[in-house]
Coordinates of C-alpha atoms in Angstrom, one line a residue:
Chain G
M20 CA -0.2 0.1 -0.1
G21 CA 2.8 2.5 0.9
N22 CA 4.8 1.6 -2.3
R23 CA 1.6 2.2 -4.7
R24 CA 1.1 5.6 -2.7
R25 CA 4.9 6.4 -3.3
V26 CA 4.6 5.8 -6.9
V27 CA 1.8 7.8 -7.4
V28 CA 3.1 11.1 -5.5
L29 CA 6.1 10.6 -7.6
A30 CA 4.0 10.1 -10.7
T31 CA 2.3 13.4 -9.8
L32 CA 5.4 15.3 -9.1
A33 CA 6.6 14.6 -12.6
L34 CA 3.8 15.3 -14.5
L35 CA 3.8 18.6 -12.5
A36 CA 7.3 19.3 -13.1
L37 CA 6.6 18.7 -17.2
S38 CA 3.7 20.7 -17.3
A39 CA 5.5 23.2 -15.1
G40 CA 8.5 23.2 -17.6
P41 CA 7.6 24.0 -20.5
S42 CA 5.2 26.7 -19.6
R43 CA 7.5 28.8 -17.6
A44 CA 9.9 28.5 -20.9
Q45 CA 7.5 29.5 -23.4
E46 CA 6.7 33.0 -22.0
N47 CA 8.7 35.2 -20.1
P48 CA 11.3 33.4 -18.2
E49 CA 12.8 35.2 -14.7
A50 CA 16.0 35.7 -15.4
V51 CA 19.3 36.6 -13.0
S52 CA 22.5 38.1 -14.4
L53 CA 26.1 37.5 -13.5
D54 CA 28.2 40.7 -14.5
Y55 CA 27.8 44.3 -14.8
C56 CA 27.4 43.5 -18.7
A57 CA 24.9 41.0 -18.2
D58 CA 23.1 43.1 -16.2
Q59 CA 22.7 45.9 -19.0
Y60 CA 21.0 43.2 -21.1
L61 CA 18.7 42.1 -18.5
I62 CA 17.7 45.7 -17.2
A63 CA 17.3 47.2 -20.4
L64 CA 15.1 44.3 -22.1
A65 CA 13.3 42.9 -19.5
P66 CA 10.3 44.7 -17.3
P67 CA 11.4 44.6 -13.3
E68 CA 9.0 41.8 -12.6
Q69 CA 11.1 39.7 -15.3
I70 CA 14.3 40.5 -13.3
L71 CA 15.2 38.1 -10.4
A72 CA 18.7 39.9 -9.7
V73 CA 21.2 41.3 -11.0
S74 CA 24.9 41.2 -10.2
P75 CA 26.2 43.7 -7.1
T76 CA 28.0 46.1 -9.3
A77 CA 25.0 46.9 -11.6
T78 CA 25.1 50.0 -9.7
S79 CA 28.3 50.6 -9.7
E80 CA 29.8 53.7 -11.8
Y81 CA 30.8 52.0 -14.8
S82 CA 27.6 50.3 -15.5
F83 CA 25.5 52.4 -18.1
L84 CA 21.9 51.7 -16.5
A85 CA 22.9 52.0 -12.9
A86 CA 19.8 54.4 -12.5
E87 CA 17.6 51.9 -13.7
A88 CA 19.4 49.0 -11.3
E89 CA 19.0 51.1 -8.5
G90 CA 16.5 49.0 -5.9
L91 CA 16.9 45.7 -7.7
P92 CA 17.8 42.5 -5.7
T93 CA 21.2 41.4 -6.1
L94 CA 22.9 38.2 -6.1
R95 CA 26.9 37.1 -6.5
A96 CA 27.9 34.6 -9.2
S97 CA 28.3 31.7 -7.4
A98 CA 26.3 28.6 -8.0
E99 CA 25.0 28.1 -4.8
E100 CA 23.3 31.7 -4.5
V101 CA 22.0 31.2 -8.3
L102 CA 20.2 27.8 -7.3
V103 CA 18.7 29.4 -4.2
M104 CA 17.1 31.7 -6.5
A105 CA 16.1 28.9 -8.7
P106 CA 15.8 31.5 -11.9
D107 CA 14.3 30.2 -15.1
L108 CA 17.3 32.0 -16.9
A109 CA 21.0 33.0 -16.2
I110 CA 22.6 35.6 -18.3
R111 CA 26.8 35.8 -17.9
Q112 CA 29.3 37.3 -19.9
F113 CA 32.6 36.9 -17.4
G114 CA 30.9 36.6 -14.1
G115 CA 31.7 33.8 -11.5
E116 CA 33.3 30.8 -13.4
A117 CA 32.4 29.2 -16.9
A118 CA 32.3 25.9 -14.7
I119 CA 29.2 27.0 -13.0
L120 CA 27.3 26.9 -16.1
P121 CA 27.1 23.2 -16.9
M122 CA 25.7 22.3 -13.3
L123 CA 22.7 25.3 -13.5
E124 CA 21.7 23.5 -17.1
R125 CA 21.9 20.1 -15.5
L126 CA 19.6 21.9 -12.9
G127 CA 16.9 23.2 -15.6
I128 CA 18.2 26.3 -15.7
Q129 CA 18.7 28.0 -18.9
V130 CA 22.1 29.6 -19.3
V131 CA 22.8 32.5 -22.0
Q132 CA 26.5 33.3 -22.4
L133 CA 27.3 36.2 -24.4
G134 CA 30.3 36.6 -26.7
F135 CA 32.7 39.5 -26.0
S136 CA 31.6 41.6 -28.7
D137 CA 34.4 43.4 -31.2
S138 CA 32.2 45.4 -33.3
P139 CA 28.6 46.5 -33.8
E140 CA 27.5 43.5 -35.0
S141 CA 28.3 41.1 -32.4
A142 CA 26.4 43.9 -30.3
R143 CA 23.6 43.7 -32.5
S144 CA 23.8 39.7 -32.1
N145 CA 24.1 40.0 -27.9
L146 CA 21.1 42.1 -27.9
R147 CA 18.9 39.1 -30.2
L148 CA 20.7 36.5 -28.1
V149 CA 19.4 37.7 -24.7
G150 CA 15.8 39.0 -26.3
R151 CA 14.9 35.8 -27.8
A152 CA 15.6 34.0 -24.6
L153 CA 13.7 36.4 -22.4
G154 CA 11.1 36.4 -24.8
R155 CA 11.6 40.3 -25.5
E156 CA 12.6 40.1 -29.3
A157 CA 10.6 43.2 -30.1
R158 CA 12.3 45.4 -27.3
A159 CA 15.8 43.9 -28.8
E160 CA 15.1 44.9 -32.3
A161 CA 13.9 48.4 -30.9
L162 CA 17.2 48.9 -29.5
I163 CA 19.1 48.0 -32.5
A164 CA 17.0 50.2 -34.9
D165 CA 17.6 52.9 -32.9
M166 CA 21.5 52.3 -32.9
D167 CA 21.7 51.9 -36.2
R168 CA 19.7 55.1 -36.7
R169 CA 22.0 57.0 -34.6
L170 CA 25.0 55.4 -36.2
A171 CA 24.0 56.3 -39.5
A172 CA 23.4 59.8 -38.6
V173 CA 26.7 60.1 -37.5
A174 CA 28.3 58.4 -40.5
A175 CA 26.4 61.1 -42.5
R176 CA 27.7 64.1 -40.7
G177 CA 31.2 63.1 -40.4
G178 CA 31.3 61.1 -43.7
E179 CA 35.0 59.9 -44.0
R180 CA 36.8 62.3 -41.8
E181 CA 40.9 62.8 -42.9
L182 CA 41.4 62.9 -38.6
T183 CA 43.2 60.5 -36.7
A184 CA 42.7 59.5 -33.0
I185 CA 44.4 57.8 -30.4
Y186 CA 42.6 56.1 -27.3
L187 CA 44.2 56.4 -23.5
T188 CA 42.9 54.9 -20.8
P189 CA 44.4 55.4 -17.4
G190 CA 45.9 52.7 -17.0
G191 CA 48.0 53.6 -20.1
F192 CA 46.6 51.4 -22.7
T193 CA 45.5 52.1 -26.1
S194 CA 43.3 49.8 -29.0
G195 CA 44.8 48.4 -31.8
E196 CA 42.7 46.4 -34.4
G197 CA 40.5 43.8 -33.6
T198 CA 38.9 45.8 -30.4
F199 CA 35.4 47.7 -29.7
I200 CA 37.5 50.7 -29.3
D201 CA 38.5 50.7 -32.6
A202 CA 35.2 50.1 -33.9
V203 CA 34.0 53.1 -31.8
I204 CA 36.7 55.2 -33.4
R205 CA 35.9 53.8 -37.3
A206 CA 32.2 54.7 -36.4
A207 CA 32.9 58.1 -35.5
G208 CA 34.7 58.5 -39.2
L209 CA 38.3 58.8 -37.8
T210 CA 41.5 56.9 -38.4
N211 CA 42.9 54.9 -35.3
L212 CA 46.6 55.5 -35.0
G213 CA 46.6 52.7 -32.6
A214 CA 46.0 50.4 -35.3
A215 CA 48.7 51.6 -37.5
G216 CA 50.7 49.2 -38.8
G217 CA 48.3 46.6 -38.2
R218 CA 48.9 46.5 -34.4
Q219 CA 46.2 44.2 -32.7
G220 CA 44.6 44.2 -29.0
W221 CA 45.2 46.1 -26.2
Y222 CA 48.9 47.4 -25.3
D223 CA 51.0 50.0 -23.6
L224 CA 50.9 53.4 -25.4
N225 CA 54.6 54.0 -25.9
I226 CA 55.3 57.5 -25.2
E227 CA 58.0 58.2 -28.0
N228 CA 55.9 56.9 -30.5
L229 CA 53.2 59.5 -29.6
V230 CA 55.5 62.1 -29.5
M231 CA 56.5 60.9 -33.3
N232 CA 53.1 60.2 -34.3
P233 CA 50.7 62.9 -32.6
P234 CA 47.0 62.3 -33.2
D235 CA 44.4 65.1 -33.9
L236 CA 42.5 63.8 -31.4
I237 CA 42.7 62.2 -28.2
I238 CA 40.2 60.0 -26.9
G239 CA 40.6 59.0 -23.2
S240 CA 38.0 56.8 -21.2
F241 CA 37.8 55.8 -17.5
F242 CA 38.9 59.1 -16.5
D243 CA 36.0 59.6 -15.1
L244 CA 35.8 56.9 -12.3
R245 CA 35.7 58.2 -8.7
T246 CA 37.1 54.6 -7.8
S247 CA 39.8 54.5 -10.5
R248 CA 43.5 55.4 -9.4
M249 CA 45.5 55.9 -12.2
N250 CA 47.8 53.4 -12.9
H251 CA 51.3 54.7 -11.1
W252 CA 53.2 53.8 -14.2
S253 CA 51.2 54.7 -17.1
V254 CA 51.7 57.1 -19.5
A255 CA 48.8 58.9 -18.8
R256 CA 50.9 60.3 -15.8
H257 CA 53.7 61.6 -18.1
S258 CA 53.8 65.4 -17.7
Y259 CA 54.1 65.6 -21.7
V260 CA 51.2 63.6 -21.9
R261 CA 49.0 65.7 -19.4
E262 CA 50.4 68.8 -21.0
L263 CA 49.3 67.0 -24.3
L264 CA 45.8 66.6 -23.1
E265 CA 45.6 70.4 -22.1
R266 CA 46.9 71.5 -25.6
R267 CA 45.6 69.5 -28.1
P268 CA 41.6 68.3 -28.7
S269 CA 40.9 65.5 -26.5
V270 CA 37.3 64.1 -25.5
I271 CA 36.8 62.2 -22.3
V272 CA 34.1 59.5 -23.0
P273 CA 32.4 58.5 -19.7
G274 CA 33.5 54.6 -18.6
R275 CA 30.3 53.6 -18.5
Y276 CA 29.5 54.1 -22.5
V277 CA 32.5 51.9 -23.5
A278 CA 33.0 49.4 -20.5
C279 CA 30.8 46.3 -21.8
S280 CA 31.2 46.7 -25.6
A281 CA 27.4 46.7 -25.8
W282 CA 24.8 48.7 -28.0
F283 CA 25.4 51.8 -25.9
F284 CA 28.7 52.5 -27.2
V285 CA 26.8 54.6 -29.8
E286 CA 26.9 57.3 -26.9
A287 CA 30.3 57.7 -26.9
V288 CA 30.2 57.9 -30.7
E289 CA 28.0 60.6 -30.6
M290 CA 29.9 62.4 -28.1
I291 CA 33.2 62.4 -30.2
D292 CA 31.2 63.8 -33.0
R293 CA 29.7 66.1 -30.9
A294 CA 32.9 66.9 -29.7
L295 CA 34.7 67.2 -33.1
A296 CA 31.9 69.4 -34.5
A297 CA 32.2 71.7 -31.8
D298 CA 36.3 72.0 -32.0
P299 CA 37.3 74.7 -34.9
R300 CA 40.4 73.2 -35.2
L301 CA 38.9 69.9 -36.0
S302 CA 35.6 70.7 -37.8
G303 CA 37.6 72.3 -40.6
G304 CA 39.3 69.3 -41.8
S305 CA 42.8 68.0 -41.1
S306 CA 44.8 70.2 -38.7
Chain C
M266 CA 96.1 46.0 -10.1
D267 CA 95.3 46.2 -6.5
L268 CA 92.9 49.4 -7.0
G269 CA 92.4 49.0 -3.0
R270 CA 94.8 51.2 -2.4
F271 CA 93.4 53.4 -5.0
P272 CA 89.7 54.0 -3.9
L273 CA 89.1 57.2 -5.9
L274 CA 90.5 55.4 -8.9
A275 CA 88.1 52.7 -8.7
A276 CA 85.4 55.2 -8.4
S277 CA 86.7 57.8 -11.2
I278 CA 86.6 54.5 -13.8
L279 CA 83.2 53.6 -12.6
A280 CA 82.1 57.3 -12.9
L281 CA 83.7 57.1 -16.3
L282 CA 81.4 54.0 -17.0
L283 CA 78.6 55.4 -15.8
A284 CA 78.7 58.5 -18.2
G285 CA 79.1 56.5 -21.2
A286 CA 76.2 54.5 -19.9
L287 CA 74.0 57.9 -19.9
F288 CA 75.2 59.1 -23.0
L289 CA 74.7 55.8 -24.7
G290 CA 70.9 55.5 -22.9
L291 CA 70.4 58.9 -24.3
M292 CA 70.8 57.3 -28.0
I293 CA 68.6 54.4 -27.2
G294 CA 64.8 54.3 -27.3
F295 CA 61.7 53.3 -29.1
A296 CA 61.6 56.2 -31.3
P297 CA 64.7 55.3 -34.0
L298 CA 66.1 58.8 -33.4
T299 CA 69.9 58.9 -35.4
P300 CA 72.4 60.4 -33.4
A301 CA 72.3 63.6 -35.5
Q302 CA 68.7 63.9 -34.4
V303 CA 69.5 63.4 -30.6
F304 CA 72.4 65.9 -30.6
A305 CA 69.9 68.5 -32.4
G306 CA 67.2 67.8 -29.8
L307 CA 70.1 67.9 -27.1
G308 CA 70.7 71.6 -28.5
T309 CA 67.5 72.8 -28.2
P310 CA 66.3 72.7 -24.2
G311 CA 62.3 73.7 -24.1
G312 CA 62.0 73.4 -27.7
E313 CA 59.1 72.1 -29.3
S314 CA 60.7 69.9 -31.8
V315 CA 59.9 66.1 -32.1
E316 CA 63.7 65.4 -30.9
A317 CA 63.9 68.4 -28.4
V318 CA 60.7 66.4 -26.5
I319 CA 62.1 63.0 -26.8
V320 CA 65.6 63.7 -25.3
W321 CA 64.6 66.5 -23.0
D322 CA 61.3 65.4 -21.7
I323 CA 61.2 61.7 -22.1
R324 CA 64.4 60.2 -21.8
L325 CA 66.7 62.5 -19.5
P326 CA 64.2 62.4 -16.6
R327 CA 64.1 58.7 -16.9
L328 CA 67.9 58.3 -17.4
L329 CA 68.7 60.7 -14.2
L330 CA 66.1 59.1 -12.3
G331 CA 66.9 55.4 -13.0
A332 CA 70.6 56.3 -12.0
L333 CA 69.7 58.2 -9.1
V334 CA 67.6 55.1 -7.9
G335 CA 70.4 52.6 -8.8
A336 CA 72.6 54.6 -6.5
V337 CA 70.7 54.6 -3.6
L338 CA 70.1 51.3 -4.0
G339 CA 73.7 50.5 -4.3
L340 CA 74.4 52.8 -1.6
S341 CA 72.1 51.2 1.1
G342 CA 72.8 47.8 0.3
A343 CA 76.9 48.3 1.0
A344 CA 75.8 50.0 4.3
L345 CA 73.2 47.4 5.5
Q346 CA 75.7 45.0 4.9
G347 CA 78.4 47.0 6.8
L348 CA 75.8 47.8 9.7
L349 CA 74.5 44.0 9.9
R350 CA 77.9 42.8 9.4
N351 CA 76.1 40.4 6.8
P352 CA 76.9 39.7 3.2
L353 CA 73.2 38.8 2.4
A354 CA 72.0 42.3 3.6
D355 CA 69.9 44.4 0.8
P356 CA 67.1 46.4 1.4
G357 CA 65.0 43.9 -1.4
V358 CA 66.1 40.7 0.1
L359 CA 65.4 41.8 3.9
G360 CA 62.0 43.2 2.7
V361 CA 62.9 47.2 3.1
S362 CA 61.7 47.5 -0.3
A363 CA 58.5 45.9 -0.3
A364 CA 57.4 47.5 2.6
A365 CA 57.7 50.8 1.2
G366 CA 56.0 49.7 -2.0
L367 CA 53.0 48.6 0.4
G368 CA 53.3 52.3 2.0
G369 CA 53.1 53.8 -1.4
V370 CA 49.9 51.7 -2.7
I371 CA 48.4 52.6 0.4
A372 CA 48.9 56.5 0.0
I373 CA 47.5 56.1 -3.5
Y374 CA 44.5 53.6 -2.9
Y375 CA 43.3 55.5 0.1
G376 CA 43.0 58.7 -1.7
F377 CA 46.0 60.7 -0.3
A378 CA 48.3 60.8 -3.1
A379 CA 44.9 62.3 -4.7
S380 CA 45.0 65.4 -2.7
F381 CA 48.7 65.7 -1.8
A382 CA 51.3 64.2 -4.4
L383 CA 54.0 63.9 -1.6
S384 CA 51.9 61.6 0.5
V385 CA 53.2 58.7 -1.8
P386 CA 56.7 59.2 -0.7
L387 CA 56.2 60.0 2.5
F388 CA 54.4 57.2 3.0
A389 CA 56.8 54.6 1.4
I390 CA 59.3 56.3 3.8
A391 CA 57.5 55.4 6.9
S392 CA 56.6 52.2 5.7
A393 CA 60.2 51.5 5.2
L394 CA 61.5 52.8 8.4
V395 CA 59.3 50.4 10.2
A396 CA 60.7 47.5 8.2
T397 CA 64.1 48.7 9.0
L398 CA 63.5 49.3 13.0
I399 CA 62.3 45.7 13.0
L400 CA 65.1 44.5 11.1
Q401 CA 67.6 46.6 13.6
M402 CA 65.6 45.5 16.8
M403 CA 66.1 41.7 15.4
A404 CA 69.7 42.1 14.8
L405 CA 70.5 43.4 18.3
R406 CA 69.2 40.1 19.8
E407 CA 70.1 37.7 17.2
A408 CA 72.9 38.4 14.9
S409 CA 73.4 35.3 12.9
I410 CA 73.3 36.2 8.9
L411 CA 70.4 33.5 8.3
S412 CA 68.1 34.7 11.0
I413 CA 68.2 38.3 10.2
V414 CA 67.5 36.8 6.4
L415 CA 64.4 35.0 7.7
I416 CA 63.0 37.7 9.3
G417 CA 64.1 39.6 5.9
V418 CA 61.7 36.8 4.1
A419 CA 59.0 37.1 6.6
V420 CA 59.0 41.1 6.5
N421 CA 59.1 40.5 2.5
S422 CA 55.6 37.8 2.5
L423 CA 53.9 40.2 4.7
A424 CA 54.2 43.2 2.9
G425 CA 53.7 41.5 -0.2
A426 CA 50.5 40.1 1.1
L427 CA 49.1 43.4 2.7
T428 CA 50.2 45.1 -0.8
A429 CA 48.0 42.2 -2.7
L430 CA 45.0 42.8 -0.3
A431 CA 45.0 46.4 -0.6
M432 CA 44.7 45.7 -4.6
N433 CA 42.4 42.6 -4.1
L434 CA 39.9 45.1 -2.1
A435 CA 40.4 48.1 -4.6
P436 CA 37.2 48.9 -5.5
N437 CA 37.0 48.9 -9.5
P438 CA 38.5 46.0 -11.6
F439 CA 40.2 48.1 -13.8
S440 CA 43.6 48.5 -12.1
L441 CA 45.5 45.1 -11.6
S442 CA 48.5 46.0 -14.1
D443 CA 49.4 48.2 -11.2
M444 CA 49.9 45.6 -8.8
V445 CA 52.3 44.0 -11.1
L446 CA 54.5 47.2 -11.3
W447 CA 54.1 48.0 -7.7
L448 CA 55.9 44.2 -6.8
L449 CA 58.3 44.5 -10.2
G450 CA 59.3 47.9 -10.5
S451 CA 59.7 49.9 -13.6
L452 CA 61.0 53.4 -14.9
A453 CA 58.3 53.3 -17.6
N454 CA 56.9 57.0 -18.0
R455 CA 58.8 58.6 -15.3
S456 CA 59.3 62.5 -15.8
Y457 CA 60.4 65.6 -13.9
T458 CA 57.1 65.3 -11.7
D459 CA 58.6 62.1 -10.3
L460 CA 62.3 63.2 -10.0
W461 CA 61.5 66.7 -7.7
L462 CA 59.2 64.2 -6.0
A463 CA 61.4 61.7 -4.8
G464 CA 64.6 62.9 -5.7
P465 CA 65.7 65.0 -2.5
F466 CA 64.4 62.5 -0.2
M467 CA 67.0 60.2 -2.0
L468 CA 69.8 63.2 -1.7
L469 CA 69.0 63.4 1.9
G470 CA 69.1 59.8 2.5
G471 CA 72.3 58.8 0.4
A472 CA 73.8 61.7 2.0
M473 CA 73.2 60.0 5.8
L474 CA 74.3 56.5 4.3
F475 CA 78.0 58.7 3.2
T476 CA 78.2 60.3 6.5
A477 CA 77.8 57.0 8.3
G478 CA 80.8 55.2 6.6
R479 CA 84.0 56.2 8.4
S480 CA 82.2 54.3 11.3
L481 CA 81.2 51.4 9.4
T482 CA 84.4 50.8 8.8
G483 CA 85.2 50.9 12.3
L484 CA 82.3 48.3 13.0
A485 CA 83.6 46.1 10.6
L486 CA 85.9 44.5 13.3
G487 CA 82.9 43.9 15.8
E488 CA 80.7 46.4 17.6
D489 CA 83.4 46.2 20.9
A490 CA 86.1 46.9 18.8
G491 CA 84.5 49.6 16.8
A492 CA 83.4 51.2 20.3
T493 CA 87.3 51.2 21.6
L494 CA 88.0 53.0 18.0
G495 CA 85.5 55.6 19.2
V496 CA 82.6 54.7 17.0
N497 CA 79.4 55.8 18.4
L498 CA 77.3 52.9 17.7
N499 CA 73.7 54.5 18.1
R500 CA 74.8 57.8 15.9
T501 CA 76.0 54.9 13.0
R502 CA 72.8 52.7 13.6
T503 CA 70.5 55.8 13.4
L504 CA 72.2 57.1 10.5
V505 CA 71.9 54.1 8.1
I506 CA 68.4 53.0 9.6
F507 CA 67.2 56.5 8.6
G508 CA 69.0 57.1 5.7
T509 CA 68.2 53.7 4.1
A510 CA 64.4 54.3 5.0
L511 CA 64.5 57.6 3.3
A512 CA 66.2 56.4 0.0
V513 CA 64.6 53.3 -0.7
G514 CA 61.5 54.7 0.3
A515 CA 61.6 57.5 -1.8
S516 CA 62.9 55.5 -5.0
V517 CA 60.1 52.7 -4.5
A518 CA 57.8 55.4 -4.3
V519 CA 58.6 56.4 -7.8
T520 CA 59.9 53.1 -9.3
G521 CA 58.2 50.4 -7.6
T522 CA 60.6 47.6 -5.9
V523 CA 63.5 46.6 -8.1
G524 CA 65.4 43.9 -6.1
F525 CA 69.0 43.2 -5.8
V526 CA 70.8 45.8 -7.1
G527 CA 72.2 46.6 -3.5
L528 CA 73.3 43.0 -3.2
M529 CA 75.0 42.6 -6.4
V530 CA 76.8 45.6 -6.8
P531 CA 78.8 45.8 -3.3
H532 CA 79.8 42.3 -3.7
M533 CA 81.1 42.8 -7.2
L534 CA 83.1 45.8 -6.1
R535 CA 84.4 44.5 -2.8
P536 CA 87.6 42.8 -4.2
F537 CA 88.5 45.8 -6.4
V538 CA 88.1 48.7 -3.5
G539 CA 89.2 46.4 -0.7
Y540 CA 87.3 45.1 2.1
E541 CA 86.4 48.1 4.4
P542 CA 82.8 49.0 4.0
G543 CA 83.6 52.8 4.3
R544 CA 85.3 53.0 1.0
L545 CA 82.9 50.8 -0.2
L546 CA 80.0 53.3 -0.4
L547 CA 81.0 55.5 -3.0
P548 CA 82.0 52.8 -5.5
S549 CA 78.5 51.1 -4.7
A550 CA 76.5 54.2 -5.5
L551 CA 78.4 54.7 -8.7
G552 CA 78.3 50.8 -9.5
G553 CA 74.6 50.9 -8.9
A554 CA 73.4 53.8 -11.1
L555 CA 75.6 52.0 -13.8
L556 CA 73.9 49.0 -13.0
L557 CA 70.1 50.2 -13.1
T558 CA 70.9 52.3 -16.0
L559 CA 72.5 49.3 -18.3
A560 CA 69.3 47.2 -16.9
D561 CA 66.9 50.1 -18.3
M562 CA 68.8 49.8 -21.4
A563 CA 68.3 46.2 -21.9
V564 CA 64.6 47.0 -21.2
R565 CA 64.2 49.7 -23.8
L566 CA 66.2 47.4 -26.5
S567 CA 64.5 44.4 -26.0
P568 CA 62.3 43.3 -28.8
S569 CA 59.0 41.8 -27.3
D570 CA 55.9 43.9 -28.1
Q571 CA 55.3 44.5 -24.4
E572 CA 57.8 46.9 -22.4
L573 CA 59.7 44.3 -20.2
K574 CA 59.8 45.4 -16.7
L575 CA 63.0 46.6 -14.8
G576 CA 62.7 44.6 -11.9
V577 CA 62.4 41.6 -14.1
V578 CA 65.7 42.1 -15.7
T579 CA 67.5 43.0 -12.3
A580 CA 65.6 39.8 -10.5
L581 CA 67.1 37.8 -13.5
L582 CA 70.6 39.0 -12.9
G583 CA 70.0 39.1 -9.1
A584 CA 68.6 35.7 -8.0
P585 CA 70.9 33.3 -9.5
F586 CA 73.6 35.8 -7.8
F587 CA 72.0 35.7 -4.6
I588 CA 71.8 31.5 -5.2
A589 CA 75.4 31.7 -5.6
L590 CA 76.3 34.0 -3.0
V591 CA 74.2 31.6 -0.6
Y592 CA 76.3 29.0 -1.8
R593 CA 79.5 30.3 -1.2
T594 CA 78.8 31.7 2.3
R595 CA 76.7 28.5 3.7
R596 CA 79.2 27.9 6.2
S597 CA 79.6 30.9 8.0
M598 CA 75.8 31.2 7.8
R599 CA 74.9 29.4 10.9

């Protein structure tokens, strides 16, 4: 008798699980995000009732949607905390360890792993990926359309500017080919001196090179962060570079525009475009 | 030739070599300037030309700072070896440099540096002083070579751990490479700002160490023998401890911890100038300046995409040297 009851209970549970599973996944699944970049997608695409938790850094000063993240519950990117919260979906770009993802999937939590984007195209595909998983495709397409419209407007205004730019962070890094910043600079119609000679990726900006090949425009970012301390050995600390930043046209892009290489990089492109238009030394063409 | 009878001759040879190395250092850099271009730049101080900016604003401050840091490291190594009568003494080995690095990191990461630039050298000096005082306290009780080095190991790892902790708790994730540089040391992107900030402290510390020279020679025979020769032990100790803290603290504040210079240079020069600690000071300062100038040249000549770190070069030279030295002195260590 006891055995039969147990079988019935198990069968009922199995049925419940089966019926609950697909229906929860079909509509708008409840989701968590594991790092501040994944947070941006979740906050931008899903209404608050669909957000179970975001990462603790969602409200940090390098988070683009920090204001919108205010008041949302947070969790750390550990397997235990995610499991306790029992979301339908977990979104990750780099938070926690990749090793926890198979564990989450085995326990029935859908996982979206975002690729690192290095171009406007990958910014679009990341938005579509999360939009589909959240059942918010329309919202994702609207964000993409808005980004494309604004990029096209800058391209139309700027055309092919015959100006060069170099990117600089407080750490003294600059960016070569294949980086998102390279895409930002090109989207503003400028030539990236950091990619001269086919240099790839991120590297320390060399001060003697900077003196030999001075750019028309210096684009800095992350100089705005209150929590950031400039690297003690950064080229940006050198008196010559400080003077250059004061003397030559430069634009300091807020770190939160470019920290995630996501669709809102268009804000940085527009800011550079406005700076170029406003500076009489640059709006007339080559300096 | 036994230069021991002519310490000034040894110093003059080193000074000539140093002048040559500094001259070569002006010629070498990332920008492929010809010697003629360098001379043209040298002839127009304050000029706006590319050559003038590279020579006067970039290469010269870096060279001067490197030579000064090398000099005080060689000098403090020689003085510490004399005071502690320990062949393995060196600000890097004994943890003084690491402690100074911790002070600098605290000044920067807790925001003091932002409002008051001098706080970086001041914190580094104070922190180096604590480490030097701990060493001296222990050395008074227990004079064995080995135990002093072990205390240095402990001070080193504690300072390293606290530095890592401060960076670990840093409020944003964009500053890890900074930590590596505090632990390894570099002259990259140094300018006159750094020279003016740390130079005066290094000169003052260096002067204190030189003042202690004659007494160190007296101490070489032992503290009691030194006292009978009229050496004021307390004064000598104070001079070396504060001089080392000032010089090493200030140097670490602008270059990070560059190790082993103070260990290698006195040992390499001792056979030439004789075994009197006092006579070793000037040659060690010049030799340290020469060694660091050459090491920084190697950094700039290396064909790698990323600039080598200065501390990596000195450690690659110094660590094998240290091992050989331990091997040679292993019997007298216990």
